[in-house]
Amino acid sequence: MPRDHLSSAGRSADSAEAPFLELLAKGASADAYEQPVLLARAEGLPARRVAALEQAKLLALRVRTEIEGRRRREAELSALFETAHDLGGLRDLDAVLRAIVQRARSLLGTDIAYLSLNDVARGDTYMRVTEGSVAARFQQLRLGMGEGLGGLVAQTARPYVTDDYFKDERFQHTRTIDAGVQDEGLVAILGVPLMIGPQVIGVLFAADRRERVFEREQIALLGSFAALAAAAIDTANALTETRSALDRLGRANEIIRDRSAAIERASDVHDRLAELVLRGGGVHDVAAAVSEVLDGAVEFTDPGGTPAVAVEAARAGGHAVRHGDDWVAAVAAGGELLGALVLRGHPGLDPVDQRTLERAAMVTSLLLLARRSASEAEQRVRGELLDDLLDARDRDPGLLRERASRLHADLDGPHVVLAARLDVVATDAGQEAGARGRLWSAASHLAATRHGLAAARDGGTVLLLPLGPGDTATTLARRTAKELGTAVQETVTVGASAPVDRLTAHPEAVAAAYTEGQRCLEALRLLGRTGDGAAAEDFGFLGLLLAGDRDISGFVGRTIGAVVAYDERRGTDLLRTLDAYFASGMSPARTKDALHVHVNTVAQRLERVGRLLGDDWQSPARALEIQLALRLHRLSSGGPR
């Protein structure tokens, strides 16, 4: 072909492509590309020119299609990138899922897009996110597994598309699903699976309210969004599990810190309790130490000082128990209840702290047992020393003084020997032995607190107590009878000797004083003054007569009983008149001065006495008996001598 002809053809081709390049630059619609061809034909241009324009049009349309495809893929990739970016900064799963559904709807150009998730616990699936939906029932739809197009997708783990939902028989139609789809007016539906590994967790849908054929690229695009949605859900689940694990770890750390603190407190109280035991602390020291460690008020109570129900529950279970807002730990040794440790106003107690309270109760029981053992040992030593003094077996003053000094007793000072005995009728030998044991224990405690000695002897107890300033043997005897009676909750009678001193040099004086105290004790019992205390000085010369078993009350009744009865019945003063009469040397004149009455009154009273006692009542023999009976009556009633 000639060169000028080729140049002409090229120019012709170039001129044919020019209008289409302009259309491509403008981004015109496909219909606009027909205009240059139609215009050339209308102008009657040569057929070669029209053919060139037709060829240029086809080429321009192919380029246009390629450009639109690239733009669409660019938009899709951009949307996927933005979604992936959202996923990377995941904070709110619902927001990410809404963005996925919105972008899928926009890029596919559908009327609606939605996402459903499987509920494993309930065995169904439910709408999680919708975009473009207008029907409330559709938005709240819950479907059984395997139902509808979504069920088919879930069963096969493959995408499914229908051009006309209600005419498609490939999947199971149900009244609930069909009603929801009909409310929404959907016709064409595309569903792709949401998968985590091999497991289908839900379905992503795109749908139109008219018939539509979804292209392969659109199905692939929706599948990409479904993959991102599944990744978002998986990431959110992982984050949730991570947060839960972190929360559990945080709680575990808190528990560990609390346990560590509790263990440190337990170690602290263990060290304190050990120190208390080593330095001889008492139960109240233990309570104070535990109070400080547990940051509460802990106190030791006697067996009756805490509700029996709580104490018995703690004792039976071997653990501290809660009682209201308090915690109670029994202090027991073997089968004996010694008391309780009570933590006041502390209802919330850590198990380690509970164990600390229980350990403190155990230490308290050991201290009480140790103190009891020491007390019993000391009581035996005190009893042995007093036994040696009573039996005069050890006459070495230096050794006696040394033994007494170890017991904080001073035998060189004035002392009183007291004989104490219970006045209780025992039903059996065991009860009597128990009562005597309680008396000896109480007497030993009294002797220890008064720096004296005590021993069990002759069915009762003998005490050697120092005579304090301002005390007499009588006041000491009466106070001892009262204290011992209160301690054992029984009637205790005490007879006292006259004061004795320098016992290390004259140990035999203790035995003599004990005999005197026994005599006074017997006198009190014969006079019916049980539960009282008295010394020899209280009886005068009658103390020499009050030995053995004599019927004192019978003698008094036989001698002056008629006068006693008359006074009690009539409210007269015949006994007082008789006392004054004999004290005045049997002189009516002096008697009336002593009584501050008229002499005729004295005469009338004495006449009444004569009628009651007989005419010979003033004879020497009868007068002595009457005076003795009057004295015994006064002593038995506790009146003055």
XYZ file of C-alpha atoms in Angstrom:
641
model
C 0.000 0.000 0.000
C 1.380 3.461 -0.800
C 2.773 5.428 2.129
C 0.320 8.336 1.654
C -2.561 5.909 1.712
C -1.434 4.459 5.068
C -1.092 7.912 6.476
C -4.550 8.751 5.295
C -5.969 5.549 6.899
C -4.219 6.345 10.184
C -5.539 9.861 10.162
C -8.949 8.483 9.395
C -8.690 6.073 12.303
C -7.449 8.785 14.588
C -10.282 11.046 13.615
C -12.755 8.176 14.145
C -11.496 7.547 17.738
C -11.453 11.182 18.788
C -15.130 11.562 19.753
C -15.037 8.332 21.757
C -11.914 9.398 23.627
C -13.764 12.536 24.579
C -16.723 10.419 25.783
C -14.320 8.232 27.816
C -12.808 11.318 29.364
C -16.245 12.606 30.292
C -17.305 9.254 31.700
C -20.392 9.259 29.500
C -23.013 6.548 29.569
C -22.928 3.608 27.179
C -25.836 5.072 25.137
C -23.802 8.180 24.360
C -21.285 6.087 22.349
C -23.911 5.507 19.616
C -24.149 9.220 18.799
C -20.971 9.614 16.641
C -21.936 6.613 14.497
C -25.507 7.778 14.064
C -24.319 11.293 13.228
C -21.894 10.006 10.547
C -24.609 7.984 8.896
C -26.965 10.949 9.020
C -24.360 13.128 7.307
C -23.859 10.529 4.583
C -20.196 9.961 5.287
C -18.484 7.229 3.370
C -19.049 3.649 4.496
C -15.379 3.313 5.317
C -15.700 6.261 7.668
C -18.807 4.821 9.317
C -17.084 1.422 9.706
C -14.096 3.102 11.328
C -16.389 4.895 13.747
C -18.194 1.596 14.517
C -14.864 -0.073 15.210
C -13.751 2.825 17.425
C -17.051 2.672 19.308
C -16.620 -1.023 20.169
C -13.073 -0.392 21.271
C -14.160 2.580 23.416
C -16.940 0.545 25.038
C -14.453 -2.203 25.879
C -12.174 0.378 27.441
C -15.126 1.899 29.269
C -16.121 -1.494 30.640
C -12.540 -2.156 31.766
C -12.360 1.242 33.455
C -15.682 0.700 35.245
C -14.552 -2.762 36.355
C -11.343 -1.335 37.711
C -13.247 1.420 39.480
C -15.658 -1.107 40.947
C -12.827 -3.355 42.129
C -11.053 -0.335 43.522
C -14.195 0.639 45.431
C -14.620 -2.934 46.646
C -10.999 -3.163 47.724
C -11.285 0.211 49.423
C -14.398 -0.933 51.276
C -12.702 -4.180 52.285
C -9.634 -2.249 53.406
C -11.723 0.153 55.497
C -13.594 -2.768 57.013
C -10.344 -4.550 57.803
C -9.052 -1.317 59.320
C -12.177 -1.114 61.488
C -11.621 -4.713 62.479
C -8.006 -3.976 63.437
C -9.164 -1.240 65.792
C -12.125 -3.233 67.041
C -13.745 -1.636 70.062
C -17.437 -2.203 69.479
C -18.420 -5.425 67.693
C -21.912 -4.137 66.866
C -20.446 -1.056 65.176
C -18.075 -3.155 63.039
C -20.869 -5.534 61.997
C -23.139 -2.599 61.087
C -20.321 -1.125 58.938
C -19.859 -4.460 57.116
C -23.578 -4.743 56.381
C -23.816 -1.108 55.249
C -20.834 -1.420 52.854
C -22.065 -4.719 51.447
C -25.450 -3.176 50.696
C -23.829 -0.124 49.104
C -21.350 -1.989 46.895
C -23.830 -4.630 45.755
C -26.514 -1.995 45.292
C -29.194 -4.040 47.060
C -32.286 -2.831 48.856
C -31.328 -4.556 52.083
C -28.416 -6.393 53.705
C -28.511 -8.294 56.970
C -26.518 -10.679 59.134
C -27.716 -13.561 61.326
C -25.814 -15.457 64.020
C -26.332 -18.924 65.436
C -27.407 -19.270 69.086
C -25.916 -22.572 70.214
C -27.569 -22.440 73.622
C -31.084 -22.085 72.158
C -30.423 -24.138 69.036
C -31.610 -21.509 66.559
C -30.390 -18.439 64.673
C -31.350 -14.784 65.052
C -31.037 -11.438 63.274
C -28.014 -9.589 64.603
C -27.688 -6.588 62.199
C -29.972 -5.263 59.421
C -29.508 -2.395 56.967
C -32.396 -1.083 54.861
C -35.030 -3.184 56.644
C -38.462 -1.633 57.217
C -40.391 -4.551 58.775
C -40.165 -4.935 62.561
C -41.099 -8.628 62.483
C -38.304 -9.317 59.982
C -35.750 -7.510 62.183
C -36.713 -9.671 65.197
C -36.816 -12.954 63.279
C -35.481 -16.108 64.994
C -35.156 -19.208 62.813
C -34.720 -22.857 63.559
C -31.538 -24.511 62.330
C -31.879 -25.754 58.743
C -34.841 -23.519 57.883
C -34.977 -21.093 54.944
C -32.180 -20.092 52.600
C -29.940 -19.328 55.577
C -30.442 -22.884 56.871
C -29.313 -24.243 53.502
C -26.195 -22.051 53.608
C -25.447 -23.198 57.160
C -25.902 -26.871 56.268
C -23.702 -26.807 53.150
C -21.252 -24.059 54.222
C -21.616 -22.680 50.652
C -23.154 -19.494 49.215
C -26.701 -19.732 47.868
C -28.642 -17.281 45.714
C -32.265 -17.203 44.606
C -33.778 -14.953 41.939
C -37.276 -15.416 43.390
C -37.446 -16.594 47.001
C -41.053 -17.765 47.062
C -40.675 -19.834 43.868
C -37.459 -21.532 44.982
C -37.998 -25.054 46.422
C -34.355 -25.903 47.142
C -34.698 -24.963 50.797
C -37.258 -25.482 53.558
C -39.964 -22.844 53.692
C -41.612 -22.158 57.053
C -44.537 -19.965 57.946
C -42.443 -17.803 60.228
C -39.679 -17.189 57.711
C -42.020 -16.656 54.783
C -44.106 -14.202 56.797
C -41.005 -12.191 57.682
C -39.694 -12.190 54.116
C -43.114 -11.207 52.828
C -43.372 -8.331 55.329
C -40.050 -7.046 54.060
C -41.101 -7.592 50.385
C -37.917 -9.485 49.437
C -37.618 -11.403 46.169
C -33.951 -11.974 45.247
C -31.691 -13.096 48.122
C -27.986 -13.930 48.258
C -26.577 -15.642 51.372
C -22.933 -16.497 52.167
C -21.691 -18.356 55.258
C -19.892 -16.771 58.193
C -17.219 -19.287 59.124
C -14.618 -19.633 61.852
C -12.491 -22.515 60.684
C -14.825 -25.316 59.597
C -17.712 -24.072 61.749
C -20.583 -21.969 60.361
C -21.528 -19.327 62.946
C -24.007 -17.350 60.858
C -24.955 -16.002 57.408
C -24.459 -12.642 55.655
C -27.305 -11.709 53.254
C -27.899 -9.204 50.462
C -31.442 -8.980 49.019
C -33.604 -6.987 46.607
C -37.324 -6.392 46.472
C -37.342 -7.369 42.765
C -36.009 -10.231 40.719
C -32.267 -10.002 40.193
C -29.382 -12.127 39.052
C -26.310 -11.772 41.328
C -23.073 -11.980 39.381
C -20.125 -14.119 40.381
C -18.076 -11.058 41.360
C -20.885 -9.880 43.676
C -21.100 -13.288 45.351
C -17.332 -13.259 45.862
C -17.487 -9.714 47.253
C -20.197 -10.625 49.759
C -18.121 -13.687 50.717
C -15.166 -11.381 51.441
C -17.363 -9.243 53.695
C -18.609 -12.415 55.403
C -15.005 -13.462 56.075
C -14.318 -10.063 57.627
C -17.482 -10.308 59.722
C -16.476 -13.776 60.940
C -13.005 -12.481 61.736
C -14.535 -9.566 63.636
C -16.740 -11.920 65.628
C -13.811 -14.252 66.302
C -11.648 -11.326 67.357
C -14.396 -9.984 69.611
C -14.860 -13.420 71.177
C -11.128 -13.678 71.696
C -11.057 -10.211 73.241
C -13.985 -11.120 75.460
C -12.246 -14.287 76.571
C -9.049 -12.331 77.093
C -10.858 -9.717 79.153
C -12.571 -12.471 81.126
C -9.235 -14.183 81.644
C -7.699 -10.875 82.718
C -10.611 -10.256 85.050
C -10.227 -13.743 86.508
C -6.497 -13.192 86.774
C -7.130 -9.860 88.490
C -9.519 -11.479 90.920
C -7.040 -14.289 91.471
C -4.336 -11.713 92.173
C -6.637 -9.963 94.618
C -7.370 -13.273 96.299
C -3.653 -14.064 96.393
C -2.946 -10.643 97.890
C -5.712 -11.120 100.439
C -4.484 -14.626 101.239
C -0.932 -13.369 101.496
C -2.023 -10.631 103.867
C -4.069 -13.145 105.860
C -1.128 -15.545 105.991
C 1.131 -12.713 107.136
C -1.414 -11.877 109.834
C -1.574 -15.539 110.826
C 2.233 -15.696 110.977
C 2.266 -12.494 113.020
C -0.268 -13.794 115.529
C 1.590 -17.134 115.696
C 4.784 -15.305 116.652
C 2.934 -13.185 119.185
C 1.198 -16.169 120.756
C 4.474 -18.064 120.959
C 6.081 -15.063 122.661
C 3.154 -14.817 125.078
C 3.462 -18.470 126.034
C 7.211 -18.200 126.516
C 6.979 -15.159 128.775
C 4.079 -16.560 130.775
C 1.258 -14.399 129.435
C -2.365 -14.969 130.380
C -5.599 -15.539 128.490
C -6.369 -11.827 128.375
C -2.966 -11.174 126.797
C -3.872 -13.699 124.088
C -7.216 -11.956 123.495
C -5.476 -8.575 123.228
C -2.932 -9.893 120.707
C -5.599 -11.491 118.510
C -7.724 -8.327 118.720
C -4.880 -6.287 117.276
C -4.142 -8.747 114.454
C -7.778 -9.297 113.438
C -8.656 -5.620 113.859
C -11.586 -6.418 116.147
C -12.547 -6.810 119.802
C -11.680 -10.309 121.082
C -12.478 -11.314 124.646
C -12.249 -14.447 126.752
C -15.472 -15.511 128.458
C -16.144 -18.139 131.117
C -18.232 -21.188 130.124
C -21.463 -19.432 131.092
C -20.592 -16.066 129.551
C -21.438 -16.966 125.929
C -24.676 -18.403 124.432
C -24.559 -22.163 124.989
C -25.793 -22.943 121.459
C -22.848 -21.173 119.810
C -20.262 -22.578 122.218
C -21.537 -26.152 121.861
C -21.589 -25.837 118.052
C -17.983 -24.586 118.053
C -16.959 -27.291 120.502
C -18.667 -30.098 118.561
C -17.341 -29.014 115.150
C -13.877 -28.052 116.310
C -14.121 -24.740 114.437
C -15.142 -21.173 115.170
C -18.808 -20.510 114.379
C -20.676 -17.338 113.553
C -23.276 -16.155 116.060
C -25.055 -13.034 114.807
C -22.307 -10.491 114.108
C -19.855 -12.351 116.378
C -17.542 -15.340 115.953
C -17.190 -17.865 118.778
C -14.318 -20.351 119.254
C -14.651 -22.841 122.101
C -11.781 -23.100 124.589
C -11.835 -26.746 125.606
C -9.488 -29.482 126.790
C -10.603 -33.062 126.373
C -14.210 -33.215 127.440
C -14.032 -30.093 129.613
C -15.254 -26.694 128.444
C -12.986 -23.987 129.839
C -14.594 -20.954 128.180
C -14.656 -19.272 124.772
C -12.900 -16.638 122.664
C -15.444 -14.241 121.132
C -14.670 -11.871 118.233
C -17.249 -9.089 118.529
C -18.911 -7.260 115.622
C -16.931 -8.879 112.810
C -19.427 -10.899 110.677
C -17.185 -11.121 107.599
C -14.217 -13.268 108.589
C -11.602 -14.604 106.182
C -11.019 -18.396 106.490
C -7.388 -17.773 107.428
C -8.469 -15.295 110.104
C -11.039 -17.828 111.297
C -8.217 -20.338 111.676
C -6.220 -17.703 113.567
C -9.082 -17.313 116.057
C -9.266 -21.100 116.437
C -5.495 -21.328 117.016
C -5.751 -18.596 119.651
C -8.498 -20.594 121.389
C -6.205 -23.633 121.420
C -3.352 -21.593 122.911
C -5.764 -20.214 125.506
C -6.790 -23.729 126.546
C -3.118 -24.706 126.878
C -2.429 -21.650 129.035
C -5.410 -22.437 131.246
C -4.324 -26.047 131.638
C -0.761 -24.979 132.374
C -1.991 -22.462 134.930
C -4.235 -25.104 136.494
C -1.383 -27.593 136.650
C 0.881 -24.984 138.216
C -1.862 -24.018 140.656
C -2.499 -27.636 141.597
C 1.217 -28.215 142.058
C 1.464 -25.123 144.234
C -1.583 -26.235 146.193
C 0.056 -29.602 146.845
C 3.246 -27.911 147.968
C 1.291 -25.600 150.300
C -0.639 -28.575 151.635
C 2.556 -30.560 152.215
C 4.136 -27.709 154.167
C 1.029 -27.281 156.328
C 0.850 -31.046 156.887
C 4.461 -30.998 158.066
C 3.656 -28.118 160.451
C 0.587 -29.905 161.810
C 2.522 -33.134 162.310
C 5.686 -31.283 163.464
C 7.815 -33.487 161.225
C 10.248 -30.787 160.159
C 11.614 -28.700 163.016
C 14.467 -26.999 161.143
C 13.473 -23.284 161.255
C 15.728 -22.378 158.325
C 14.278 -25.078 156.084
C 10.711 -24.173 157.095
C 11.394 -20.508 156.377
C 12.916 -21.341 152.977
C 9.992 -23.574 151.981
C 7.510 -20.889 153.034
C 9.450 -18.183 151.185
C 9.163 -20.096 147.911
C 5.381 -19.933 148.417
C 5.506 -16.193 149.279
C 4.471 -16.968 152.862
C 6.018 -15.472 156.041
C 5.645 -17.899 158.973
C 7.288 -15.532 161.449
C 4.305 -13.130 161.426
C 1.015 -13.581 163.320
C -1.231 -16.271 161.816
C -4.572 -17.876 162.587
C -5.361 -21.566 162.111
C -8.867 -22.075 160.725
C -10.793 -25.344 160.528
C -13.440 -25.278 157.742
C -16.084 -27.867 157.010
C -19.030 -28.206 154.645
C -22.483 -28.562 156.173
C -24.219 -30.404 153.343
C -26.050 -33.712 153.276
C -24.601 -35.803 150.424
C -26.719 -38.463 148.736
C -23.712 -40.664 147.962
C -19.989 -40.946 148.607
C -19.103 -39.528 145.175
C -21.124 -36.365 145.758
C -19.558 -35.902 149.184
C -16.039 -36.374 147.776
C -16.781 -33.861 145.027
C -18.024 -31.294 147.550
C -14.904 -31.762 149.691
C -12.728 -31.394 146.608
C -14.403 -28.093 145.726
C -13.903 -26.857 149.287
C -10.216 -27.785 149.201
C -9.770 -26.096 145.817
C -11.461 -22.900 147.016
C -9.461 -22.922 150.257
C -6.203 -23.452 148.312
C -7.010 -20.512 146.048
C -7.816 -18.348 149.069
C -4.575 -19.374 150.773
C -2.548 -18.594 147.632
C -4.068 -15.112 147.263
C -3.575 -14.385 151.015
C -0.007 -15.768 151.145
C -1.080 -18.565 153.447
C -1.295 -22.372 153.437
C -4.137 -24.864 153.076
C -4.529 -28.640 153.353
C -7.311 -31.210 153.401
C -7.652 -32.930 156.782
C -10.225 -34.752 158.925
C -12.983 -34.565 156.307
C -12.631 -30.801 155.985
C -9.973 -28.201 155.245
C -7.461 -26.455 157.468
C -6.036 -23.042 156.582
C -3.127 -21.087 157.996
C -3.722 -17.425 157.125
C -1.763 -14.321 158.139
C -3.561 -11.911 160.451
C -3.774 -8.548 158.752
C -3.721 -5.121 160.424
C -7.035 -4.375 162.135
C -8.165 -8.003 161.842
C -9.080 -10.325 164.702
C -9.376 -14.078 164.668
C -13.161 -13.703 164.781
C -13.428 -11.319 161.791
C -11.020 -13.506 159.803
C -13.083 -16.623 160.590
C -16.356 -15.002 159.586
C -14.914 -13.540 156.365
C -13.374 -16.911 155.455
C -16.672 -18.729 156.028
C -18.468 -16.286 153.761
C -15.846 -16.398 150.975
C -15.590 -20.182 150.953
C -19.373 -20.575 151.038
C -19.743 -18.219 148.080
C -17.035 -20.060 146.137
C -18.485 -23.561 146.570
C -22.174 -22.476 146.715
C -22.634 -24.451 149.940
C -22.779 -23.726 153.672
C -19.285 -23.607 155.159
C -18.607 -23.277 158.897
C -15.211 -22.029 160.126
C -13.646 -22.233 163.574
C -10.527 -20.181 164.314
C -7.732 -20.375 166.855
C -6.244 -17.524 168.756
C -3.405 -15.799 166.840
C -0.023 -17.593 166.847
C 3.347 -16.336 165.588
C 6.995 -17.372 165.102
C 5.852 -20.676 163.691
C 9.250 -21.528 162.206
C 10.650 -21.569 165.739
C 7.556 -23.192 167.305
C 5.971 -25.396 164.650
C 4.198 -27.447 167.322
C 1.990 -24.429 168.002
C 0.208 -25.074 164.669
C -1.119 -28.454 165.832
C -2.373 -26.967 169.117
C -4.005 -24.070 167.286
C -5.690 -26.483 164.887
C -7.175 -28.390 167.834
C -8.505 -25.113 169.202
C -9.985 -24.204 165.821
C -11.677 -27.610 165.613
C -13.173 -27.049 169.058
C -14.612 -23.738 167.972
C -15.943 -25.334 164.767
C -17.655 -28.035 166.801
C -19.088 -25.431 169.172
C -20.630 -23.510 166.263
C -22.201 -26.665 164.874
C -23.548 -27.693 168.301
C -25.029 -24.239 168.748
C -26.720 -24.450 165.332
C -24.655 -21.616 163.894
C -23.630 -23.425 160.715
C -22.365 -21.189 157.935
C -20.843 -18.818 160.513
C -17.291 -18.261 161.696
C -16.022 -17.786 165.259
C -12.872 -17.944 167.391
C -12.262 -19.252 170.901
C -12.505 -15.712 172.248
C -16.195 -15.659 171.256
C -17.144 -18.402 173.774
C -15.357 -17.394 176.975
C -15.289 -20.145 179.639
C -17.997 -22.050 177.745
C -15.475 -23.013 175.103
C -13.980 -25.462 177.617
C -17.330 -27.203 178.006
C -18.305 -27.548 174.341
C -16.527 -30.716 173.321
C -18.207 -33.917 172.137
C -21.834 -34.427 171.139
C -24.023 -32.552 173.600
C -27.696 -31.661 173.143
C -27.334 -27.912 173.595
C -30.705 -26.991 172.144
C -32.425 -29.651 174.266
C -30.752 -28.354 177.425
C -31.766 -24.778 176.634
C -35.321 -25.879 175.896
C -35.668 -27.867 179.089
C -34.189 -25.092 181.248
C -35.661 -21.821 179.938
C -37.822 -22.979 177.024
C -41.040 -21.857 178.743
C -39.699 -18.309 179.147
C -38.442 -18.199 175.540
C -41.829 -19.339 174.282
C -43.670 -16.819 176.461
C -41.556 -13.920 175.156
C -42.059 -15.034 171.562
C -45.799 -15.425 172.047
C -46.487 -12.282 174.089
C -43.663 -9.985 172.975
C -42.426 -9.558 176.586
C -38.849 -9.083 177.874
C -38.601 -11.861 180.460
C -35.297 -13.231 179.070
C -33.774 -9.754 179.073
C -35.033 -9.220 182.629
C -33.465 -12.528 183.748
C -30.124 -11.556 182.177
C -30.160 -8.185 183.934
C -31.303 -9.783 187.220
C -28.399 -12.248 187.334
C -25.934 -9.630 186.072
C -27.065 -7.320 188.946
C -26.357 -9.929 191.611
C -30.025 -10.915 191.822
C -30.922 -7.414 193.156
C -34.312 -6.066 191.947
C -33.225 -2.497 192.722
C -30.117 -2.681 190.546
C -32.051 -4.604 187.909
C -34.611 -1.810 187.525
C -31.712 0.660 187.015
C -30.179 -1.560 184.334
C -33.517 -1.887 182.556
C -34.671 1.693 183.218
C -38.048 0.492 184.517
C -39.893 0.745 187.840
C -38.999 -1.745 190.531
C -42.614 -2.982 190.595
C -42.227 -3.867 186.906
C -39.146 -5.956 187.766
C -41.080 -7.680 190.579
C -44.010 -8.469 188.289
C -41.718 -9.924 185.637
C -39.815 -12.066 188.125
C -43.110 -13.318 189.506
C -44.128 -14.356 185.971
C -40.736 -16.151 185.565
C -41.392 -18.021 188.834
C -44.765 -19.239 187.581
C -43.137 -20.411 184.326
C -39.990 -22.078 185.770
C -41.156 -23.155 189.215
C -40.753 -21.789 192.718
C -37.154 -23.094 193.089
C -35.760 -21.238 190.069
C -33.619 -18.979 192.292
C -31.967 -21.835 194.159
C -28.176 -21.978 193.546
C -28.319 -25.132 191.407
C -31.270 -23.976 189.320
C -29.870 -20.448 189.043
C -26.546 -21.793 187.610
C -28.397 -23.930 185.045
C -30.596 -20.978 184.101
C -27.592 -18.661 183.656
C -25.797 -21.293 181.559
C -28.923 -21.783 179.428
C -29.248 -18.015 178.993
C -25.609 -17.819 177.818
C -26.036 -20.744 175.409
C -29.240 -19.226 174.053
C -27.467 -15.951 173.349
C -24.552 -17.709 171.635
C -26.798 -19.893 169.496
C -28.727 -16.816 168.354
C -25.538 -14.904 167.603
C -26.213 -12.183 170.178
C -23.605 -10.396 172.318
C -22.061 -12.105 175.334
